[in-house]
């Protein structure tokens, strides 16, 4: 594999983020994996002076539902291209008043409420992943510094509750999850993050709060301008898919700029943590379709 189709940094785009590079500036690659096709072809290009491999989690037409994403294929493909660090973007709901719509969050903890998903590469051997701190501390430090410098509404920590989807929560469920310690809510961070860890890939997550989940959390969109000041989330307004996509479209430029800042801040000599033995990861990467 030549230098034009390798990258040490991967970006996984969440809802609303379907393009990362200017048209014609990246190489499109289809990687064959033992776990089927990736959610989208992978584009390898240059961002912030670094070689980056980009794929979109839900497919370019947002055609892959959260519970149908084959995260194993996505992460295996990125690893095969040389990726050591993944910057993931996520659209999340806010469960807590301090996590208002329009806020960026560098997530540090997860509560997994999904079920039935393929969540490990080690089906035929026992490997216990150390997962107390799901996101890589070195990458989180770089991301916190990068996003803090952008002058956007920002939280350097947050616990995300990952639900099965594709439906949104009931009000009772939102209250329960907030009382359990959740700050945000999402449908895709697991098993993506633990699978990356099993392959020796460090992850950092940049979340963008699009809504107040079932109408629980705060008030006004923190990114609203004078023209959009009426775009508020009241305590009675439940989340809808269209409202989420509309807010993501308005914030797209800022989200891409924040990702670029994080990519630039990742140390050139970054080495991921070894949370399962490297020999076990090597066996996974030796598998063929």
PDB file of C-alpha atoms in Angstrom:
ATOM      1  CA  UNK A   1       0.000   0.000   0.000  1.00  0.00           C
ATOM      2  CA  UNK A   2       1.512   3.367  -1.047  1.00  0.00           C
ATOM      3  CA  UNK A   3       1.792   6.546   0.991  1.00  0.00           C
ATOM      4  CA  UNK A   4      -1.198   8.089  -0.810  1.00  0.00           C
ATOM      5  CA  UNK A   5      -3.543   5.444   0.609  1.00  0.00           C
ATOM      6  CA  UNK A   6      -2.212   5.238   4.154  1.00  0.00           C
ATOM      7  CA  UNK A   7      -2.987   7.439   7.131  1.00  0.00           C
ATOM      8  CA  UNK A   8      -2.208   7.411  10.841  1.00  0.00           C
ATOM      9  CA  UNK A   9      -5.311   9.456  11.748  1.00  0.00           C
ATOM     10  CA  UNK A  10      -8.897   8.452  11.041  1.00  0.00           C
ATOM     11  CA  UNK A  11     -12.020  10.586  11.228  1.00  0.00           C
ATOM     12  CA  UNK A  12     -15.426   8.938  11.582  1.00  0.00           C
ATOM     13  CA  UNK A  13     -18.189  11.344  10.678  1.00  0.00           C
ATOM     14  CA  UNK A  14     -21.473  11.146  12.513  1.00  0.00           C
ATOM     15  CA  UNK A  15     -24.907  12.367  11.475  1.00  0.00           C
ATOM     16  CA  UNK A  16     -24.648  15.406   9.234  1.00  0.00           C
ATOM     17  CA  UNK A  17     -20.949  14.999   8.431  1.00  0.00           C
ATOM     18  CA  UNK A  18     -20.737  13.264   5.073  1.00  0.00           C
ATOM     19  CA  UNK A  19     -17.829  15.100   3.430  1.00  0.00           C
ATOM     20  CA  UNK A  20     -14.527  16.165   4.951  1.00  0.00           C
ATOM     21  CA  UNK A  21     -12.315  17.076   1.976  1.00  0.00           C
ATOM     22  CA  UNK A  22     -12.827  19.416  -0.945  1.00  0.00           C
ATOM     23  CA  UNK A  23     -14.028  17.527  -4.054  1.00  0.00           C
ATOM     24  CA  UNK A  24     -11.157  16.045  -6.023  1.00  0.00           C
ATOM     25  CA  UNK A  25      -8.588  16.351  -3.228  1.00  0.00           C
ATOM     26  CA  UNK A  26      -8.837  12.859  -1.713  1.00  0.00           C
ATOM     27  CA  UNK A  27      -8.362   9.254  -2.846  1.00  0.00           C
ATOM     28  CA  UNK A  28     -11.433   7.056  -2.493  1.00  0.00           C
ATOM     29  CA  UNK A  29     -10.735   3.506  -1.326  1.00  0.00           C
ATOM     30  CA  UNK A  30     -12.967   0.467  -0.909  1.00  0.00           C
ATOM     31  CA  UNK A  31     -11.412  -1.822   1.693  1.00  0.00           C
ATOM     32  CA  UNK A  32     -12.469  -5.466   1.748  1.00  0.00           C
ATOM     33  CA  UNK A  33     -12.879  -6.649   5.343  1.00  0.00           C
ATOM     34  CA  UNK A  34     -13.716  -9.968   7.059  1.00  0.00           C
ATOM     35  CA  UNK A  35     -16.849  -8.251   8.414  1.00  0.00           C
ATOM     36  CA  UNK A  36     -18.413  -7.067   5.187  1.00  0.00           C
ATOM     37  CA  UNK A  37     -18.400  -3.604   3.612  1.00  0.00           C
ATOM     38  CA  UNK A  38     -17.671  -0.408   5.490  1.00  0.00           C
ATOM     39  CA  UNK A  39     -20.476   2.101   6.016  1.00  0.00           C
ATOM     40  CA  UNK A  40     -19.042   4.189   3.182  1.00  0.00           C
ATOM     41  CA  UNK A  41     -15.965   4.148   0.962  1.00  0.00           C
ATOM     42  CA  UNK A  42     -12.940   5.618   2.767  1.00  0.00           C
ATOM     43  CA  UNK A  43     -11.484   8.891   1.535  1.00  0.00           C
ATOM     44  CA  UNK A  44      -7.793   9.493   2.260  1.00  0.00           C
ATOM     45  CA  UNK A  45      -6.628  13.083   2.005  1.00  0.00           C
ATOM     46  CA  UNK A  46      -4.805  15.867   3.791  1.00  0.00           C
ATOM     47  CA  UNK A  47      -6.354  17.837   6.652  1.00  0.00           C
ATOM     48  CA  UNK A  48      -4.454  20.328   8.788  1.00  0.00           C
ATOM     49  CA  UNK A  49      -1.228  19.081   7.222  1.00  0.00           C
ATOM     50  CA  UNK A  50      -1.861  15.449   8.243  1.00  0.00           C
ATOM     51  CA  UNK A  51      -2.862  12.389   6.231  1.00  0.00           C
ATOM     52  CA  UNK A  52      -6.398  11.482   7.288  1.00  0.00           C
ATOM     53  CA  UNK A  53      -8.683   8.558   6.420  1.00  0.00           C
ATOM     54  CA  UNK A  54     -12.360   9.559   6.552  1.00  0.00           C
ATOM     55  CA  UNK A  55     -15.530   7.496   6.515  1.00  0.00           C
ATOM     56  CA  UNK A  56     -19.069   8.410   7.408  1.00  0.00           C
ATOM     57  CA  UNK A  57     -20.680   6.209  10.030  1.00  0.00           C
ATOM     58  CA  UNK A  58     -24.218   6.152   8.607  1.00  0.00           C
ATOM     59  CA  UNK A  59     -23.248   6.131   4.923  1.00  0.00           C
ATOM     60  CA  UNK A  60     -23.206   9.131   2.616  1.00  0.00           C
ATOM     61  CA  UNK A  61     -26.983   9.196   2.306  1.00  0.00           C
ATOM     62  CA  UNK A  62     -27.583   8.519   6.014  1.00  0.00           C
ATOM     63  CA  UNK A  63     -28.900   5.104   4.964  1.00  0.00           C
ATOM     64  CA  UNK A  64     -27.463   2.889   7.731  1.00  0.00           C
ATOM     65  CA  UNK A  65     -29.487   2.861  10.944  1.00  0.00           C
ATOM     66  CA  UNK A  66     -27.568   3.019  14.251  1.00  0.00           C
ATOM     67  CA  UNK A  67     -28.222  -0.617  15.182  1.00  0.00           C
ATOM     68  CA  UNK A  68     -27.225  -1.834  11.693  1.00  0.00           C
ATOM     69  CA  UNK A  69     -23.773  -0.227  11.495  1.00  0.00           C
ATOM     70  CA  UNK A  70     -21.004  -2.813  11.107  1.00  0.00           C
ATOM     71  CA  UNK A  71     -18.477  -1.077  13.324  1.00  0.00           C
ATOM     72  CA  UNK A  72     -16.113  -4.046  13.079  1.00  0.00           C
ATOM     73  CA  UNK A  73     -15.717  -3.495   9.350  1.00  0.00           C
ATOM     74  CA  UNK A  74     -15.228   0.262   9.761  1.00  0.00           C
ATOM     75  CA  UNK A  75     -12.498  -0.050  12.398  1.00  0.00           C
ATOM     76  CA  UNK A  76     -10.763  -3.029  10.758  1.00  0.00           C
ATOM     77  CA  UNK A  77     -10.567  -1.083   7.488  1.00  0.00           C
ATOM     78  CA  UNK A  78      -9.104   1.999   9.165  1.00  0.00           C
ATOM     79  CA  UNK A  79      -6.547  -0.100  11.036  1.00  0.00           C
ATOM     80  CA  UNK A  80      -5.531  -1.779   7.766  1.00  0.00           C
ATOM     81  CA  UNK A  81      -4.696   1.657   6.342  1.00  0.00           C
ATOM     82  CA  UNK A  82      -2.345   2.405   9.231  1.00  0.00           C
ATOM     83  CA  UNK A  83      -4.686   4.418  11.469  1.00  0.00           C
ATOM     84  CA  UNK A  84      -3.551   4.697  15.100  1.00  0.00           C
ATOM     85  CA  UNK A  85      -5.851   7.521  16.281  1.00  0.00           C
ATOM     86  CA  UNK A  86      -9.527   8.110  15.502  1.00  0.00           C
ATOM     87  CA  UNK A  87     -11.341  11.401  15.911  1.00  0.00           C
ATOM     88  CA  UNK A  88     -15.051  10.600  15.959  1.00  0.00           C
ATOM     89  CA  UNK A  89     -17.820  13.153  15.613  1.00  0.00           C
ATOM     90  CA  UNK A  90     -21.226  12.532  17.140  1.00  0.00           C
ATOM     91  CA  UNK A  91     -24.576  14.241  17.265  1.00  0.00           C
ATOM     92  CA  UNK A  92     -25.902  13.936  20.809  1.00  0.00           C
ATOM     93  CA  UNK A  93     -28.892  14.998  22.823  1.00  0.00           C
ATOM     94  CA  UNK A  94     -28.464  16.950  26.021  1.00  0.00           C
ATOM     95  CA  UNK A  95     -29.657  15.304  29.236  1.00  0.00           C
ATOM     96  CA  UNK A  96     -28.319  17.952  31.618  1.00  0.00           C
ATOM     97  CA  UNK A  97     -28.896  21.721  31.780  1.00  0.00           C
ATOM     98  CA  UNK A  98     -25.145  22.365  31.436  1.00  0.00           C
ATOM     99  CA  UNK A  99     -25.166  20.603  28.041  1.00  0.00           C
ATOM    100  CA  UNK A 100     -27.352  22.937  26.021  1.00  0.00           C
ATOM    101  CA  UNK A 101     -27.984  22.607  22.282  1.00  0.00           C
ATOM    102  CA  UNK A 102     -25.045  24.102  20.415  1.00  0.00           C
ATOM    103  CA  UNK A 103     -22.463  22.912  22.949  1.00  0.00           C
ATOM    104  CA  UNK A 104     -19.357  20.934  21.959  1.00  0.00           C
ATOM    105  CA  UNK A 105     -18.336  18.097  24.308  1.00  0.00           C
ATOM    106  CA  UNK A 106     -15.102  16.117  24.503  1.00  0.00           C
ATOM    107  CA  UNK A 107     -16.679  12.961  25.919  1.00  0.00           C
ATOM    108  CA  UNK A 108     -14.781  11.085  28.628  1.00  0.00           C
ATOM    109  CA  UNK A 109     -17.199   8.367  29.841  1.00  0.00           C
ATOM    110  CA  UNK A 110     -19.850   6.015  28.438  1.00  0.00           C
ATOM    111  CA  UNK A 111     -22.868   4.144  29.757  1.00  0.00           C
ATOM    112  CA  UNK A 112     -23.774   1.369  27.317  1.00  0.00           C
ATOM    113  CA  UNK A 113     -27.508   0.654  27.002  1.00  0.00           C
ATOM    114  CA  UNK A 114     -27.328  -1.111  23.625  1.00  0.00           C
ATOM    115  CA  UNK A 115     -28.031  -4.786  23.035  1.00  0.00           C
ATOM    116  CA  UNK A 116     -27.462  -7.437  20.382  1.00  0.00           C
ATOM    117  CA  UNK A 117     -24.646  -5.616  18.576  1.00  0.00           C
ATOM    118  CA  UNK A 118     -21.420  -7.278  17.460  1.00  0.00           C
ATOM    119  CA  UNK A 119     -19.238  -5.703  20.109  1.00  0.00           C
ATOM    120  CA  UNK A 120     -15.952  -7.645  20.085  1.00  0.00           C
ATOM    121  CA  UNK A 121     -13.460  -9.078  17.616  1.00  0.00           C
ATOM    122  CA  UNK A 122     -12.703 -11.915  20.018  1.00  0.00           C
ATOM    123  CA  UNK A 123     -15.547 -14.371  19.515  1.00  0.00           C
ATOM    124  CA  UNK A 124     -13.328 -17.463  19.729  1.00  0.00           C
ATOM    125  CA  UNK A 125     -10.869 -16.491  22.449  1.00  0.00           C
ATOM    126  CA  UNK A 126     -11.049 -14.660  25.754  1.00  0.00           C
ATOM    127  CA  UNK A 127      -9.690 -11.115  25.802  1.00  0.00           C
ATOM    128  CA  UNK A 128     -10.867  -8.830  28.601  1.00  0.00           C
ATOM    129  CA  UNK A 129     -10.599  -5.220  27.430  1.00  0.00           C
ATOM    130  CA  UNK A 130      -9.506  -2.699  30.062  1.00  0.00           C
ATOM    131  CA  UNK A 131     -12.159   0.002  29.560  1.00  0.00           C
ATOM    132  CA  UNK A 132     -12.224   2.144  32.699  1.00  0.00           C
ATOM    133  CA  UNK A 133     -11.211   5.175  30.628  1.00  0.00           C
ATOM    134  CA  UNK A 134     -12.759   4.580  27.194  1.00  0.00           C
ATOM    135  CA  UNK A 135     -11.125   7.541  25.429  1.00  0.00           C
ATOM    136  CA  UNK A 136      -7.378   7.980  25.104  1.00  0.00           C
ATOM    137  CA  UNK A 137      -6.052  10.532  27.654  1.00  0.00           C
ATOM    138  CA  UNK A 138      -3.390  11.906  25.285  1.00  0.00           C
ATOM    139  CA  UNK A 139      -5.918  12.476  22.516  1.00  0.00           C
ATOM    140  CA  UNK A 140      -8.436  13.987  24.927  1.00  0.00           C
ATOM    141  CA  UNK A 141      -5.864  16.477  26.194  1.00  0.00           C
ATOM    142  CA  UNK A 142      -5.045  17.503  22.643  1.00  0.00           C
ATOM    143  CA  UNK A 143      -8.741  17.831  21.786  1.00  0.00           C
ATOM    144  CA  UNK A 144      -9.587  19.864  24.886  1.00  0.00           C
ATOM    145  CA  UNK A 145      -6.819  22.349  24.162  1.00  0.00           C
ATOM    146  CA  UNK A 146      -7.786  22.566  20.479  1.00  0.00           C
ATOM    147  CA  UNK A 147     -11.513  23.094  21.014  1.00  0.00           C
ATOM    148  CA  UNK A 148     -11.046  25.480  23.943  1.00  0.00           C
ATOM    149  CA  UNK A 149      -9.109  27.775  21.601  1.00  0.00           C
ATOM    150  CA  UNK A 150     -12.029  28.031  19.138  1.00  0.00           C
ATOM    151  CA  UNK A 151     -14.291  30.234  21.267  1.00  0.00           C
ATOM    152  CA  UNK A 152     -17.322  27.951  20.984  1.00  0.00           C
ATOM    153  CA  UNK A 153     -19.647  26.705  23.765  1.00  0.00           C
ATOM    154  CA  UNK A 154     -17.662  23.804  25.175  1.00  0.00           C
ATOM    155  CA  UNK A 155     -17.537  21.143  27.897  1.00  0.00           C
ATOM    156  CA  UNK A 156     -14.228  19.286  28.420  1.00  0.00           C
ATOM    157  CA  UNK A 157     -15.929  16.239  29.964  1.00  0.00           C
ATOM    158  CA  UNK A 158     -19.238  14.445  29.680  1.00  0.00           C
ATOM    159  CA  UNK A 159     -20.808  11.043  30.224  1.00  0.00           C
ATOM    160  CA  UNK A 160     -22.709   9.776  27.192  1.00  0.00           C
ATOM    161  CA  UNK A 161     -25.513   7.237  27.527  1.00  0.00           C
ATOM    162  CA  UNK A 162     -25.563   5.086  24.384  1.00  0.00           C
ATOM    163  CA  UNK A 163     -29.024   3.762  23.550  1.00  0.00           C
ATOM    164  CA  UNK A 164     -30.069   1.167  20.984  1.00  0.00           C
ATOM    165  CA  UNK A 165     -32.091   3.398  18.681  1.00  0.00           C
ATOM    166  CA  UNK A 166     -33.292   4.078  16.125  1.00  0.00           C
ATOM    167  CA  UNK A 167     -36.142   5.541  18.159  1.00  0.00           C
ATOM    168  CA  UNK A 168     -35.568   8.479  20.463  1.00  0.00           C
ATOM    169  CA  UNK A 169     -36.180   8.264  24.225  1.00  0.00           C
ATOM    170  CA  UNK A 170     -39.396   8.621  26.140  1.00  0.00           C
ATOM    171  CA  UNK A 171     -39.487  11.419  28.700  1.00  0.00           C
ATOM    172  CA  UNK A 172     -39.340   8.850  31.500  1.00  0.00           C
ATOM    173  CA  UNK A 173     -36.239   7.267  29.975  1.00  0.00           C
ATOM    174  CA  UNK A 174     -34.557  10.660  29.658  1.00  0.00           C
ATOM    175  CA  UNK A 175     -35.199  11.413  33.326  1.00  0.00           C
ATOM    176  CA  UNK A 176     -33.885   7.977  34.322  1.00  0.00           C
ATOM    177  CA  UNK A 177     -30.703   8.406  32.283  1.00  0.00           C
ATOM    178  CA  UNK A 178     -30.062  11.890  33.618  1.00  0.00           C
ATOM    179  CA  UNK A 179     -30.504  10.607  37.175  1.00  0.00           C
ATOM    180  CA  UNK A 180     -28.052   7.788  36.356  1.00  0.00           C
ATOM    181  CA  UNK A 181     -25.357  10.368  35.647  1.00  0.00           C
ATOM    182  CA  UNK A 182     -25.741  10.939  31.917  1.00  0.00           C
ATOM    183  CA  UNK A 183     -24.934  14.325  30.415  1.00  0.00           C
ATOM    184  CA  UNK A 184     -25.571  13.447  26.769  1.00  0.00           C
ATOM    185  CA  UNK A 185     -27.272  10.675  24.796  1.00  0.00           C
ATOM    186  CA  UNK A 186     -26.283   8.994  21.538  1.00  0.00           C
ATOM    187  CA  UNK A 187     -26.885   5.778  19.544  1.00  0.00           C
ATOM    188  CA  UNK A 188     -23.467   4.856  18.118  1.00  0.00           C
ATOM    189  CA  UNK A 189     -20.505   5.340  20.481  1.00  0.00           C
ATOM    190  CA  UNK A 190     -20.692   1.694  21.426  1.00  0.00           C
ATOM    191  CA  UNK A 191     -19.475  -0.661  20.165  1.00  0.00           C
ATOM    192  CA  UNK A 192     -17.358   1.705  18.049  1.00  0.00           C
ATOM    193  CA  UNK A 193     -15.091   2.862  20.876  1.00  0.00           C
ATOM    194  CA  UNK A 194     -14.367  -0.544  22.486  1.00  0.00           C
ATOM    195  CA  UNK A 195     -13.802  -2.149  19.082  1.00  0.00           C
ATOM    196  CA  UNK A 196     -11.226   0.511  18.250  1.00  0.00           C
ATOM    197  CA  UNK A 197      -9.519  -0.183  21.568  1.00  0.00           C
ATOM    198  CA  UNK A 198      -9.360  -3.913  20.787  1.00  0.00           C
ATOM    199  CA  UNK A 199      -7.461  -3.049  17.597  1.00  0.00           C
ATOM    200  CA  UNK A 200      -5.001  -0.788  19.409  1.00  0.00           C
ATOM    201  CA  UNK A 201      -6.559   2.401  18.016  1.00  0.00           C
ATOM    202  CA  UNK A 202      -6.898   5.356  20.361  1.00  0.00           C
ATOM    203  CA  UNK A 203     -10.133   7.340  20.124  1.00  0.00           C
ATOM    204  CA  UNK A 204     -11.277  10.814  21.021  1.00  0.00           C
ATOM    205  CA  UNK A 205     -14.864  11.946  20.596  1.00  0.00           C
ATOM    206  CA  UNK A 206     -16.144  15.387  19.695  1.00  0.00           C
ATOM    207  CA  UNK A 207     -19.875  15.569  20.321  1.00  0.00           C
ATOM    208  CA  UNK A 208     -22.197  18.357  19.253  1.00  0.00           C
ATOM    209  CA  UNK A 209     -25.399  18.766  21.275  1.00  0.00           C
ATOM    210  CA  UNK A 210     -28.261  19.100  18.819  1.00  0.00           C
ATOM    211  CA  UNK A 211     -31.285  18.950  21.123  1.00  0.00           C
ATOM    212  CA  UNK A 212     -32.575  18.533  24.651  1.00  0.00           C
ATOM    213  CA  UNK A 213     -33.514  14.875  24.137  1.00  0.00           C
ATOM    214  CA  UNK A 214     -37.157  14.429  25.171  1.00  0.00           C
ATOM    215  CA  UNK A 215     -37.461  18.096  26.121  1.00  0.00           C
ATOM    216  CA  UNK A 216     -35.618  17.851  29.414  1.00  0.00           C
ATOM    217  CA  UNK A 217     -32.631  20.038  29.251  1.00  0.00           C
ATOM    218  CA  UNK A 218     -32.043  23.655  28.652  1.00  0.00           C
ATOM    219  CA  UNK A 219     -33.222  26.593  26.833  1.00  0.00           C
ATOM    220  CA  UNK A 220     -31.637  28.522  24.017  1.00  0.00           C
ATOM    221  CA  UNK A 221     -29.330  27.181  21.291  1.00  0.00           C
ATOM    222  CA  UNK A 222     -25.877  28.234  22.474  1.00  0.00           C
ATOM    223  CA  UNK A 223     -24.786  28.901  18.877  1.00  0.00           C
ATOM    224  CA  UNK A 224     -27.842  30.936  17.896  1.00  0.00           C
ATOM    225  CA  UNK A 225     -27.232  34.223  16.117  1.00  0.00           C
ATOM    226  CA  UNK A 226     -29.512  37.244  16.168  1.00  0.00           C
ATOM    227  CA  UNK A 227     -31.238  35.847  13.090  1.00  0.00           C
ATOM    228  CA  UNK A 228     -31.800  32.423  14.653  1.00  0.00           C
ATOM    229  CA  UNK A 229     -32.430  33.457  18.238  1.00  0.00           C
ATOM    230  CA  UNK A 230     -35.967  32.138  17.988  1.00  0.00           C
ATOM    231  CA  UNK A 231     -34.560  28.644  17.437  1.00  0.00           C
ATOM    232  CA  UNK A 232     -34.838  27.506  21.032  1.00  0.00           C
ATOM    233  CA  UNK A 233     -35.489  24.219  22.759  1.00  0.00           C
ATOM    234  CA  UNK A 234     -38.247  24.455  25.325  1.00  0.00           C
ATOM    235  CA  UNK A 235     -38.850  22.065  28.153  1.00  0.00           C
ATOM    236  CA  UNK A 236     -41.831  20.637  26.249  1.00  0.00           C
ATOM    237  CA  UNK A 237     -40.330  20.148  22.778  1.00  0.00           C
ATOM    238  CA  UNK A 238     -39.383  16.539  21.989  1.00  0.00           C
ATOM    239  CA  UNK A 239     -36.503  15.844  19.627  1.00  0.00           C
ATOM    240  CA  UNK A 240     -37.202  15.065  15.978  1.00  0.00           C
ATOM    241  CA  UNK A 241     -34.818  13.783  13.319  1.00  0.00           C
ATOM    242  CA  UNK A 242     -35.446  16.815  11.122  1.00  0.00           C
ATOM    243  CA  UNK A 243     -34.657  19.243  13.940  1.00  0.00           C
ATOM    244  CA  UNK A 244     -31.384  17.414  14.594  1.00  0.00           C
ATOM    245  CA  UNK A 245     -30.367  17.489  10.925  1.00  0.00           C
ATOM    246  CA  UNK A 246     -31.276  21.171  10.564  1.00  0.00           C
ATOM    247  CA  UNK A 247     -29.105  22.170  13.498  1.00  0.00           C
ATOM    248  CA  UNK A 248     -26.222  19.998  12.259  1.00  0.00           C
ATOM    249  CA  UNK A 249     -26.414  21.628   8.826  1.00  0.00           C
ATOM    250  CA  UNK A 250     -26.120  25.082  10.387  1.00  0.00           C
ATOM    251  CA  UNK A 251     -23.176  23.986  12.537  1.00  0.00           C
ATOM    252  CA  UNK A 252     -21.329  21.970   9.867  1.00  0.00           C
ATOM    253  CA  UNK A 253     -18.623  24.536   9.186  1.00  0.00           C
ATOM    254  CA  UNK A 254     -17.804  24.885  12.881  1.00  0.00           C
ATOM    255  CA  UNK A 255     -17.795  21.106  13.389  1.00  0.00           C
ATOM    256  CA  UNK A 256     -15.334  20.581  10.510  1.00  0.00           C
ATOM    257  CA  UNK A 257     -13.141  23.408  11.805  1.00  0.00           C
ATOM    258  CA  UNK A 258     -13.102  21.836  15.282  1.00  0.00           C
ATOM    259  CA  UNK A 259     -12.161  18.434  13.853  1.00  0.00           C
ATOM    260  CA  UNK A 260      -9.350  20.050  11.871  1.00  0.00           C
ATOM    261  CA  UNK A 261      -8.022  21.689  15.025  1.00  0.00           C
ATOM    262  CA  UNK A 262      -8.032  18.351  16.861  1.00  0.00           C
ATOM    263  CA  UNK A 263      -6.283  16.599  13.971  1.00  0.00           C
ATOM    264  CA  UNK A 264      -3.569  19.269  13.981  1.00  0.00           C
ATOM    265  CA  UNK A 265      -3.107  18.892  17.749  1.00  0.00           C
ATOM    266  CA  UNK A 266      -2.504  15.116  17.747  1.00  0.00           C
ATOM    267  CA  UNK A 267       1.178  14.520  18.498  1.00  0.00           C
ATOM    268  CA  UNK A 268       3.210  13.296  15.528  1.00  0.00           C
ATOM    269  CA  UNK A 269       4.689  10.537  17.689  1.00  0.00           C
ATOM    270  CA  UNK A 270       1.357   9.484  19.215  1.00  0.00           C
ATOM    271  CA  UNK A 271       1.330   5.840  20.352  1.00  0.00           C
ATOM    272  CA  UNK A 272      -1.984   4.236  21.406  1.00  0.00           C
ATOM    273  CA  UNK A 273      -2.444   2.403  24.669  1.00  0.00           C
ATOM    274  CA  UNK A 274      -2.193  -1.403  24.512  1.00  0.00           C
ATOM    275  CA  UNK A 275      -5.438  -2.476  26.187  1.00  0.00           C
ATOM    276  CA  UNK A 276      -5.374  -6.026  24.813  1.00  0.00           C
ATOM    277  CA  UNK A 277      -2.169  -7.837  23.829  1.00  0.00           C
ATOM    278  CA  UNK A 278      -0.739  -6.675  20.517  1.00  0.00           C
ATOM    279  CA  UNK A 279      -0.415 -10.313  19.467  1.00  0.00           C
ATOM    280  CA  UNK A 280      -4.203 -10.731  19.813  1.00  0.00           C
ATOM    281  CA  UNK A 281      -4.828  -7.629  17.708  1.00  0.00           C
ATOM    282  CA  UNK A 282      -2.415  -8.959  15.091  1.00  0.00           C
ATOM    283  CA  UNK A 283      -4.439 -12.169  14.832  1.00  0.00           C
ATOM    284  CA  UNK A 284      -7.577 -10.150  14.132  1.00  0.00           C
ATOM    285  CA  UNK A 285      -5.837  -8.151  11.418  1.00  0.00           C
ATOM    286  CA  UNK A 286      -4.578 -11.350   9.774  1.00  0.00           C
ATOM    287  CA  UNK A 287      -8.152 -12.419   9.054  1.00  0.00           C
ATOM    288  CA  UNK A 288      -9.325 -12.182   5.472  1.00  0.00           C
ATOM    289  CA  UNK A 289     -12.741 -11.865   3.895  1.00  0.00           C
TER     290      UNK A 289
END
